[in-house]
PDB file of C-alpha atoms in Angstrom:
ATOM      1  CA  MET X   1       0.000   0.000   0.000  1.00 50.00           C
ATOM      2  CA  ARG X   2       1.302   3.447  -0.930  1.00 50.00           C
ATOM      3  CA  SER X   3       1.661   5.883   1.976  1.00 49.00           C
ATOM      4  CA  TYR X   4       0.829   9.555   1.638  1.00 49.00           C
ATOM      5  CA  SER X   5       2.093  12.513   3.671  1.00 50.00           C
ATOM      6  CA  SER X   6      -0.489  14.174   5.905  1.00 52.00           C
ATOM      7  CA  ASP X   7       0.963  17.597   5.087  1.00 54.00           C
ATOM      8  CA  LEU X   8      -1.094  18.856   2.144  1.00 56.00           C
ATOM      9  CA  THR X   9       0.278  22.436   2.274  1.00 54.00           C
ATOM     10  CA  PRO X  10       1.483  23.501  -1.188  1.00 55.00           C
ATOM     11  CA  PRO X  11       5.246  24.088  -1.265  1.00 54.00           C
ATOM     12  CA  TRP X  12       4.830  27.762  -2.219  1.00 49.00           C
ATOM     13  CA  LYS X  13       2.787  28.385   0.957  1.00 52.00           C
ATOM     14  CA  LYS X  14       5.262  26.784   3.358  1.00 55.00           C
ATOM     15  CA  GLN X  15       7.390  29.099   5.476  1.00 62.00           C
ATOM     16  CA  GLN X  16      10.993  29.126   4.348  1.00 70.00           C
ATOM     17  CA  PRO X  17      13.633  28.282   6.961  1.00 81.00           C
ATOM     18  CA  VAL X  18      15.373  31.246   8.577  1.00 88.00           C
ATOM     19  CA  PRO X  19      18.842  31.468  10.118  1.00 92.00           C
ATOM     20  CA  GLU X  20      19.379  30.501  13.729  1.00 93.00           C
ATOM     21  CA  VAL X  21      21.461  33.146  15.486  1.00 93.00           C
ATOM     22  CA  PRO X  22      23.035  32.723  18.942  1.00 92.00           C
ATOM     23  CA  ALA X  23      21.686  35.337  21.354  1.00 91.00           C
ATOM     24  CA  ASP X  24      25.156  36.562  22.303  1.00 88.00           C
ATOM     25  CA  PRO X  25      25.385  39.540  24.685  1.00 84.00           C
ATOM     26  CA  GLY X  26      25.508  42.819  22.781  1.00 82.00           C
ATOM     27  CA  LEU X  27      23.620  41.507  19.730  1.00 87.00           C
ATOM     28  CA  VAL X  28      21.095  44.176  18.670  1.00 88.00           C
ATOM     29  CA  VAL X  29      17.737  42.824  17.445  1.00 91.00           C
ATOM     30  CA  GLU X  30      14.142  43.979  17.067  1.00 92.00           C
ATOM     31  CA  GLU X  31      10.988  42.208  18.258  1.00 93.00           C
ATOM     32  CA  PRO X  32       8.626  42.878  15.315  1.00 92.00           C
ATOM     33  CA  GLY X  33       5.386  42.532  17.247  1.00 89.00           C
ATOM     34  CA  THR X  34       6.186  45.487  19.487  1.00 89.00           C
ATOM     35  CA  GLY X  35       8.887  47.283  17.513  1.00 87.00           C
ATOM     36  CA  TYR X  36      11.127  47.073  20.605  1.00 90.00           C
ATOM     37  CA  CYS X  37      14.812  47.269  19.669  1.00 89.00           C
ATOM     38  CA  GLY X  38      17.634  46.496  22.055  1.00 88.00           C
ATOM     39  CA  ALA X  39      20.836  44.659  22.818  1.00 88.00           C
ATOM     40  CA  VAL X  40      20.874  41.172  24.310  1.00 89.00           C
ATOM     41  CA  ILE X  41      22.021  41.237  27.925  1.00 87.00           C
ATOM     42  CA  ARG X  42      20.800  37.815  29.087  1.00 86.00           C
ATOM     43  CA  CYS X  43      19.489  34.566  27.616  1.00 87.00           C
ATOM     44  CA  GLU X  44      18.085  31.877  29.887  1.00 82.00           C
ATOM     45  CA  ALA X  45      15.179  29.467  30.410  1.00 75.00           C
ATOM     46  CA  GLY X  46      13.653  30.009  26.976  1.00 85.00           C
ATOM     47  CA  THR X  47      13.710  33.800  27.212  1.00 88.00           C
ATOM     48  CA  VAL X  48      15.948  36.626  26.120  1.00 92.00           C
ATOM     49  CA  THR X  49      16.330  39.984  27.890  1.00 90.00           C
ATOM     50  CA  LEU X  50      16.918  43.070  25.748  1.00 90.00           C
ATOM     51  CA  GLU X  51      18.115  46.507  26.849  1.00 84.00           C
ATOM     52  CA  ASP X  52      17.201  49.592  24.815  1.00 83.00           C
ATOM     53  CA  ARG X  53      19.294  52.775  24.466  1.00 76.00           C
ATOM     54  CA  PHE X  54      17.582  54.276  27.516  1.00 74.00           C
ATOM     55  CA  GLY X  55      18.742  51.391  29.738  1.00 75.00           C
ATOM     56  CA  LYS X  56      15.267  49.840  30.038  1.00 82.00           C
ATOM     57  CA  HIS X  57      14.949  46.038  30.029  1.00 86.00           C
ATOM     58  CA  ARG X  58      12.301  43.820  28.468  1.00 89.00           C
ATOM     59  CA  VAL X  59      11.996  40.024  28.375  1.00 90.00           C
ATOM     60  CA  PHE X  60      10.786  38.095  25.296  1.00 93.00           C
ATOM     61  CA  PRO X  61      10.286  34.369  24.642  1.00 92.00           C
ATOM     62  CA  LEU X  62      12.710  32.597  22.330  1.00 91.00           C
ATOM     63  CA  GLN X  63      10.202  31.740  19.598  1.00 90.00           C
ATOM     64  CA  PRO X  64      10.987  30.559  16.059  1.00 91.00           C
ATOM     65  CA  ARG X  65      11.163  33.471  13.598  1.00 91.00           C
ATOM     66  CA  GLY X  66      10.688  35.768  16.568  1.00 93.00           C
ATOM     67  CA  PHE X  67      13.156  38.600  15.855  1.00 95.00           C
ATOM     68  CA  LEU X  68      14.620  40.840  13.174  1.00 93.00           C
ATOM     69  CA  LEU X  69      18.371  41.191  12.748  1.00 89.00           C
ATOM     70  CA  GLU X  70      19.314  44.048  10.412  1.00 82.00           C
ATOM     71  CA  GLY X  71      15.844  43.764   8.899  1.00 84.00           C
ATOM     72  CA  ARG X  72      15.969  39.987   8.347  1.00 90.00           C
ATOM     73  CA  VAL X  73      13.792  37.458  10.194  1.00 93.00           C
ATOM     74  CA  VAL X  74      15.859  35.166  12.418  1.00 94.00           C
ATOM     75  CA  THR X  75      15.368  32.619  15.184  1.00 94.00           C
ATOM     76  CA  LEU X  76      17.361  33.418  18.298  1.00 94.00           C
ATOM     77  CA  VAL X  77      18.849  30.435  20.116  1.00 92.00           C
ATOM     78  CA  ARG X  78      20.748  30.166  23.365  1.00 88.00           C
ATOM     79  CA  PRO X  79      24.485  30.753  22.879  1.00 85.00           C
ATOM     80  CA  SER X  80      26.735  27.767  23.485  1.00 73.00           C
ATOM     81  CA  SER X  81      29.328  29.822  25.324  1.00 62.00           C
ATOM     82  CA  ALA X  82      28.965  31.217  28.826  1.00 51.00           C
ATOM     83  CA  PRO X  83      27.249  34.619  28.981  1.00 51.00           C
ATOM     84  CA  VAL X  84      29.531  37.650  28.873  1.00 53.00           C
ATOM     85  CA  ARG X  85      28.517  41.042  30.175  1.00 58.00           C
ATOM     86  CA  PRO X  86      28.112  43.398  27.176  1.00 58.00           C
ATOM     87  CA  ALA X  87      30.649  46.160  26.732  1.00 72.00           C
ATOM     88  CA  ARG X  88      29.525  49.700  27.489  1.00 75.00           C
ATOM     89  CA  THR X  89      30.266  53.050  25.926  1.00 77.00           C
ATOM     90  CA  ALA X  90      31.487  55.943  28.065  1.00 78.00           C
ATOM     91  CA  SER X  91      27.869  57.132  28.374  1.00 72.00           C
ATOM     92  CA  GLY X  92      26.758  53.782  29.808  1.00 73.00           C
ATOM     93  CA  SER X  93      24.977  52.582  26.656  1.00 73.00           C
ATOM     94  CA  VAL X  94      25.492  49.059  25.332  1.00 66.00           C
ATOM     95  CA  ALA X  95      28.371  49.153  22.837  1.00 69.00           C
ATOM     96  CA  VAL X  96      27.627  47.895  19.323  1.00 65.00           C
ATOM     97  CA  PRO X  97      30.831  46.246  18.049  1.00 65.00           C
ATOM     98  CA  GLY X  98      31.643  47.048  14.438  1.00 62.00           C
ATOM     99  CA  ALA X  99      28.816  49.556  14.083  1.00 62.00           C
ATOM    100  CA  ARG X 100      29.396  52.171  11.410  1.00 65.00           C
ATOM    101  CA  ALA X 101      28.723  55.839  11.927  1.00 58.00           C
ATOM    102  CA  ARG X 102      25.337  56.857  10.580  1.00 64.00           C
ATOM    103  CA  VAL X 103      25.084  59.514   7.887  1.00 69.00           C
ATOM    104  CA  ALA X 104      24.692  62.835   9.694  1.00 72.00           C
ATOM    105  CA  ARG X 105      21.135  63.937  10.436  1.00 81.00           C
ATOM    106  CA  ALA X 106      19.859  67.333   9.473  1.00 85.00           C
ATOM    107  CA  GLY X 107      19.265  67.951  13.198  1.00 89.00           C
ATOM    108  CA  ARG X 108      22.059  69.352  15.330  1.00 92.00           C
ATOM    109  CA  ILE X 109      23.116  69.887  18.920  1.00 94.00           C
ATOM    110  CA  TYR X 110      24.747  73.226  19.696  1.00 94.00           C
ATOM    111  CA  VAL X 111      26.819  73.775  22.826  1.00 93.00           C
ATOM    112  CA  GLU X 112      28.154  77.018  24.175  1.00 88.00           C
ATOM    113  CA  GLY X 113      31.895  76.518  23.716  1.00 88.00           C
ATOM    114  CA  ARG X 114      34.758  74.282  22.667  1.00 91.00           C
ATOM    115  CA  HIS X 115      35.206  72.757  26.125  1.00 94.00           C
ATOM    116  CA  ASP X 116      31.527  71.793  26.208  1.00 94.00           C
ATOM    117  CA  ALA X 117      31.867  70.132  22.787  1.00 93.00           C
ATOM    118  CA  GLU X 118      34.986  68.206  23.824  1.00 94.00           C
ATOM    119  CA  LEU X 119      33.325  66.952  27.006  1.00 95.00           C
ATOM    120  CA  VAL X 120      30.218  65.802  25.123  1.00 94.00           C
ATOM    121  CA  GLU X 121      32.441  64.035  22.589  1.00 93.00           C
ATOM    122  CA  ARG X 122      34.429  62.342  25.358  1.00 93.00           C
ATOM    123  CA  VAL X 123      31.358  60.779  26.989  1.00 94.00           C
ATOM    124  CA  TRP X 124      28.702  60.545  24.245  1.00 93.00           C
ATOM    125  CA  GLY X 125      30.849  60.389  21.100  1.00 90.00           C
ATOM    126  CA  ASP X 126      30.127  56.723  20.284  1.00 87.00           C
ATOM    127  CA  ASP X 127      26.369  57.216  20.756  1.00 88.00           C
ATOM    128  CA  LEU X 128      26.308  60.374  18.643  1.00 89.00           C
ATOM    129  CA  ARG X 129      28.117  58.715  15.732  1.00 88.00           C
ATOM    130  CA  ILE X 130      25.695  55.769  15.721  1.00 86.00           C
ATOM    131  CA  GLU X 131      22.751  58.197  15.845  1.00 86.00           C
ATOM    132  CA  GLY X 132      24.268  60.497  13.195  1.00 89.00           C
ATOM    133  CA  VAL X 133      24.166  63.596  15.421  1.00 90.00           C
ATOM    134  CA  VAL X 134      26.673  66.404  14.876  1.00 90.00           C
ATOM    135  CA  VAL X 135      27.675  68.707  17.760  1.00 92.00           C
ATOM    136  CA  GLU X 136      28.720  72.287  17.040  1.00 90.00           C
ATOM    137  CA  TYR X 137      29.600  75.157  19.380  1.00 85.00           C
ATOM    138  CA  LEU X 138      28.314  78.709  19.549  1.00 85.00           C
ATOM    139  CA  GLU X 139      30.862  80.724  21.586  1.00 74.00           C
ATOM    140  CA  GLY X 140      28.064  82.317  23.626  1.00 76.00           C
ATOM    141  CA  VAL X 141      24.308  82.642  23.338  1.00 85.00           C
ATOM    142  CA  ASP X 142      23.883  86.306  22.335  1.00 86.00           C
ATOM    143  CA  ASP X 143      23.542  85.332  18.663  1.00 88.00           C
ATOM    144  CA  LEU X 144      21.324  82.320  19.355  1.00 89.00           C
ATOM    145  CA  PRO X 145      18.088  83.870  17.986  1.00 91.00           C
ATOM    146  CA  SER X 146      19.673  84.593  14.602  1.00 91.00           C
ATOM    147  CA  ILE X 147      21.352  81.168  14.531  1.00 89.00           C
ATOM    148  CA  VAL X 148      18.067  79.383  15.249  1.00 91.00           C
ATOM    149  CA  SER X 149      16.272  81.499  12.651  1.00 91.00           C
ATOM    150  CA  ALA X 150      18.849  80.632  10.007  1.00 91.00           C
ATOM    151  CA  PHE X 151      18.738  76.941  10.967  1.00 91.00           C
ATOM    152  CA  SER X 152      14.915  76.833  10.581  1.00 93.00           C
ATOM    153  CA  PRO X 153      14.167  73.853  12.869  1.00 93.00           C
ATOM    154  CA  GLY X 154      11.483  71.456  11.643  1.00 93.00           C
ATOM    155  CA  PRO X 155      10.217  67.881  12.075  1.00 91.00           C
ATOM    156  CA  ASP X 156      13.160  66.459  10.084  1.00 90.00           C
ATOM    157  CA  ALA X 157      15.752  68.958  11.346  1.00 92.00           C
ATOM    158  CA  ARG X 158      15.425  69.321  15.088  1.00 93.00           C
ATOM    159  CA  LEU X 159      17.731  71.568  17.042  1.00 94.00           C
ATOM    160  CA  GLY X 160      18.996  71.115  20.600  1.00 93.00           C
ATOM    161  CA  VAL X 161      21.061  73.696  22.502  1.00 94.00           C
ATOM    162  CA  LEU X 162      23.064  73.274  25.733  1.00 94.00           C
ATOM    163  CA  VAL X 163      23.685  76.495  27.664  1.00 91.00           C
ATOM    164  CA  ASP X 164      26.011  77.063  30.628  1.00 88.00           C
ATOM    165  CA  HIS X 165      24.653  78.500  33.902  1.00 86.00           C
ATOM    166  CA  LEU X 166      21.049  78.807  32.735  1.00 86.00           C
ATOM    167  CA  VAL X 167      19.319  80.542  35.655  1.00 84.00           C
ATOM    168  CA  PRO X 168      15.705  81.846  35.487  1.00 87.00           C
ATOM    169  CA  GLY X 169      15.482  85.597  35.077  1.00 86.00           C
ATOM    170  CA  THR X 170      18.924  86.094  33.499  1.00 87.00           C
ATOM    171  CA  LYS X 171      19.601  87.427  30.023  1.00 87.00           C
ATOM    172  CA  GLU X 172      20.605  83.938  28.872  1.00 86.00           C
ATOM    173  CA  TRP X 173      17.375  82.512  30.225  1.00 89.00           C
ATOM    174  CA  ARG X 174      15.281  85.082  28.340  1.00 92.00           C
ATOM    175  CA  ILE X 175      17.164  84.337  25.101  1.00 91.00           C
ATOM    176  CA  ALA X 176      16.607  80.601  25.607  1.00 90.00           C
ATOM    177  CA  GLN X 177      12.891  81.134  26.187  1.00 91.00           C
ATOM    178  CA  SER X 178      12.597  83.213  23.025  1.00 91.00           C
ATOM    179  CA  VAL X 179      13.905  80.437  20.742  1.00 90.00           C
ATOM    180  CA  THR X 180      12.409  77.351  22.406  1.00 91.00           C
ATOM    181  CA  GLY X 181       9.676  75.722  20.337  1.00 91.00           C
ATOM    182  CA  GLU X 182       8.280  72.414  19.152  1.00 91.00           C
ATOM    183  CA  HIS X 183      11.378  71.568  17.147  1.00 94.00           C
ATOM    184  CA  SER X 184      14.003  73.536  19.093  1.00 94.00           C
ATOM    185  CA  LEU X 185      14.920  72.694  22.669  1.00 94.00           C
ATOM    186  CA  VAL X 186      17.230  74.760  24.878  1.00 93.00           C
ATOM    187  CA  VAL X 187      18.372  73.238  28.166  1.00 92.00           C
ATOM    188  CA  GLY X 188      20.966  74.423  30.635  1.00 90.00           C
ATOM    189  CA  HIS X 189      22.962  73.168  33.571  1.00 90.00           C
ATOM    190  CA  PRO X 190      23.383  75.248  36.736  1.00 89.00           C
ATOM    191  CA  TYR X 191      27.178  75.469  36.659  1.00 92.00           C
ATOM    192  CA  ILE X 192      29.154  78.657  35.997  1.00 90.00           C
ATOM    193  CA  ASP X 193      31.186  76.735  33.436  1.00 92.00           C
ATOM    194  CA  VAL X 194      31.120  73.174  32.126  1.00 94.00           C
ATOM    195  CA  TRP X 195      34.324  72.554  34.133  1.00 96.00           C
ATOM    196  CA  GLN X 196      32.126  72.364  37.238  1.00 95.00           C
ATOM    197  CA  ALA X 197      30.097  69.529  35.706  1.00 96.00           C
ATOM    198  CA  VAL X 198      33.100  67.254  36.314  1.00 96.00           C
ATOM    199  CA  LYS X 199      32.900  65.734  39.787  1.00 96.00           C
ATOM    200  CA  PRO X 200      35.594  67.085  42.138  1.00 95.00           C
ATOM    201  CA  SER X 201      36.297  63.525  43.320  1.00 94.00           C
ATOM    202  CA  SER X 202      37.346  62.587  39.775  1.00 93.00           C
ATOM    203  CA  LEU X 203      39.980  65.341  39.932  1.00 93.00           C
ATOM    204  CA  GLY X 204      41.185  64.460  43.404  1.00 92.00           C
ATOM    205  CA  ILE X 205      39.928  67.693  44.967  1.00 93.00           C
ATOM    206  CA  ALA X 206      37.431  68.191  47.780  1.00 93.00           C
ATOM    207  CA  ALA X 207      35.299  70.758  45.922  1.00 95.00           C
ATOM    208  CA  TRP X 208      35.435  73.390  43.210  1.00 96.00           C
ATOM    209  CA  PRO X 209      36.924  76.607  44.659  1.00 95.00           C
ATOM    210  CA  GLN X 210      34.798  79.664  45.385  1.00 94.00           C
ATOM    211  CA  VAL X 211      36.022  82.441  43.071  1.00 93.00           C
ATOM    212  CA  PRO X 212      35.419  86.076  44.146  1.00 91.00           C
ATOM    213  CA  HIS X 213      32.812  87.947  42.116  1.00 88.00           C
ATOM    214  CA  GLY X 214      34.323  90.007  39.327  1.00 88.00           C
ATOM    215  CA  GLN X 215      37.317  87.713  38.837  1.00 90.00           C
ATOM    216  CA  ASP X 216      37.625  85.471  35.791  1.00 94.00           C
ATOM    217  CA  TRP X 217      36.272  82.175  37.070  1.00 94.00           C
ATOM    218  CA  LYS X 218      38.643  79.810  35.246  1.00 95.00           C
ATOM    219  CA  THR X 219      41.714  81.839  36.163  1.00 95.00           C
ATOM    220  CA  GLY X 220      40.517  81.995  39.758  1.00 95.00           C
ATOM    221  CA  VAL X 221      40.093  78.226  39.839  1.00 95.00           C
ATOM    222  CA  CYS X 222      43.657  77.727  38.602  1.00 95.00           C
ATOM    223  CA  ARG X 223      44.990  80.089  41.277  1.00 94.00           C
ATOM    224  CA  ALA X 224      43.023  78.484  44.077  1.00 94.00           C
ATOM    225  CA  LEU X 225      44.153  74.981  43.085  1.00 94.00           C
ATOM    226  CA  GLY X 226      47.771  76.005  42.581  1.00 94.00           C
ATOM    227  CA  TRP X 227      47.688  75.201  38.892  1.00 94.00           C
ATOM    228  CA  PRO X 228      49.537  77.289  36.270  1.00 93.00           C
ATOM    229  CA  GLU X 229      47.256  80.098  35.106  1.00 91.00           C
ATOM    230  CA  ASN X 230      46.857  78.555  31.672  1.00 93.00           C
ATOM    231  CA  THR X 231      43.188  77.667  31.222  1.00 92.00           C
ATOM    232  CA  GLY X 232      43.879  75.577  28.125  1.00 93.00           C
ATOM    233  CA  GLU X 233      46.296  73.327  30.010  1.00 94.00           C
ATOM    234  CA  ALA X 234      43.968  73.230  32.995  1.00 95.00           C
ATOM    235  CA  TRP X 235      41.098  72.047  30.812  1.00 95.00           C
ATOM    236  CA  GLN X 236      43.205  69.270  29.295  1.00 94.00           C
ATOM    237  CA  ARG X 237      44.066  68.141  32.828  1.00 93.00           C
ATOM    238  CA  ILE X 238      40.368  68.100  33.725  1.00 95.00           C
ATOM    239  CA  LEU X 239      39.271  66.361  30.521  1.00 94.00           C
ATOM    240  CA  SER X 240      41.910  63.638  30.942  1.00 93.00           C
ATOM    241  CA  ARG X 241      40.234  62.606  34.210  1.00 92.00           C
ATOM    242  CA  VAL X 242      36.854  62.047  32.536  1.00 94.00           C
ATOM    243  CA  ARG X 243      36.551  58.398  31.546  1.00 91.00           C
ATOM    244  CA  SER X 244      32.807  57.886  31.584  1.00 91.00           C
ATOM    245  CA  TYR X 245      29.467  59.348  32.643  1.00 91.00           C
ATOM    246  CA  LYS X 246      30.349  58.387  36.230  1.00 91.00           C
ATOM    247  CA  ASP X 247      32.795  61.316  36.320  1.00 94.00           C
ATOM    248  CA  LEU X 248      30.057  63.868  35.545  1.00 94.00           C
ATOM    249  CA  GLU X 249      27.379  65.487  37.680  1.00 95.00           C
ATOM    250  CA  PRO X 250      23.790  64.238  37.124  1.00 93.00           C
ATOM    251  CA  GLU X 251      22.567  67.698  36.096  1.00 93.00           C
ATOM    252  CA  LEU X 252      24.756  67.662  32.979  1.00 94.00           C
ATOM    253  CA  LEU X 253      23.962  64.020  32.192  1.00 93.00           C
ATOM    254  CA  GLY X 254      20.243  64.749  32.182  1.00 93.00           C
ATOM    255  CA  CYS X 255      20.638  67.775  29.913  1.00 93.00           C
ATOM    256  CA  VAL X 256      22.653  65.963  27.251  1.00 94.00           C
ATOM    257  CA  GLU X 257      20.400  62.895  27.262  1.00 93.00           C
ATOM    258  CA  ARG X 258      17.360  65.146  26.782  1.00 93.00           C
ATOM    259  CA  LEU X 259      19.001  66.826  23.793  1.00 94.00           C
ATOM    260  CA  ILE X 260      19.979  63.524  22.162  1.00 93.00           C
ATOM    261  CA  ASP X 261      16.440  62.239  22.590  1.00 93.00           C
ATOM    262  CA  HIS X 262      15.009  65.484  21.178  1.00 93.00           C
ATOM    263  CA  VAL X 263      16.988  65.400  17.941  1.00 92.00           C
ATOM    264  CA  THR X 264      16.718  61.630  17.360  1.00 89.00           C
ATOM    265  CA  VAL X 265      13.207  60.565  18.418  1.00 80.00           C
ATOM    266  CA  PRO X 266      10.752  60.871  15.481  1.00 69.00           C
TER     267      PRO X 266
END
C-alpha cells in the first residue's frame, strides 16, 4: 500500500527556513510585534532579555522566527558559550561592536563653547556617531536667535542647545525662552562653566573653589588649586580625568540625554 504525507500544504505556501542566530550579549535585534529594539544582555530558560538605548529592560520568549536582525527574520537560540557582560560606551549605553557611523542627520546639537563640545564628545561620542548627530559650538548665546532662525528647525531637522549657567530671570534665560519651540529645545545646567560639571572627586579635589565675584572664574580656579594660570592646560588636565558618565554630575547628564532624545526621536 502506498503511503501519503499528511501535510497537504502547497510548497509555495510553506514558510521558508530562517537562520538561527546565537543570542550573544551585545547583539542588537528587534521584536517585530512590538517594535522594541535592544541589545541582548541575558538569555536563559527560553527567554531573552533586551536593553534599549535608555537602559530599560524587556523580556521576550525565544520563539521561532521571533526577531529581526538588520531587517531579516531570524530565530534566536541560546548561545553555546557562557554569557559575557556586554561592553559599554562611556555614556553607559550598550556598545555595538563594528557599528558604522550613521550619515549625519539634518538635526544638530549646539553647545556654548569648545570645552563643552569636547566633554560631550568624550562621553557621548560613540552614541552620537551611531545616531548620526553632529555637535557644534556657539561661543556664547547672544547670537542664538539669529542662529536658530537661520537653521529653521522642523520635524526632520530638530535643534537642541546646551547652555552654561542657565538661571531663570537672566539674560541667557530670556534668550533661551525666546527660541524654544516644538522643534528647538534649549536646556541648561546650573554650573558657571562646564568645568564644574566634572565631579571634584574625579579630579582628586574636595570641591570646586569659590572664586570672588568680578574675577575670571577659570583663572581663579587655577589660582586656588595652585595650577599654572593657563586655562587651556587646565582644561586638558580636567578632561583627561573624565573616563565615563560616572565622572560627571547628574545635572549635565540629564541635559545631554534630553538633547539627544530630542533630535533623534521621530
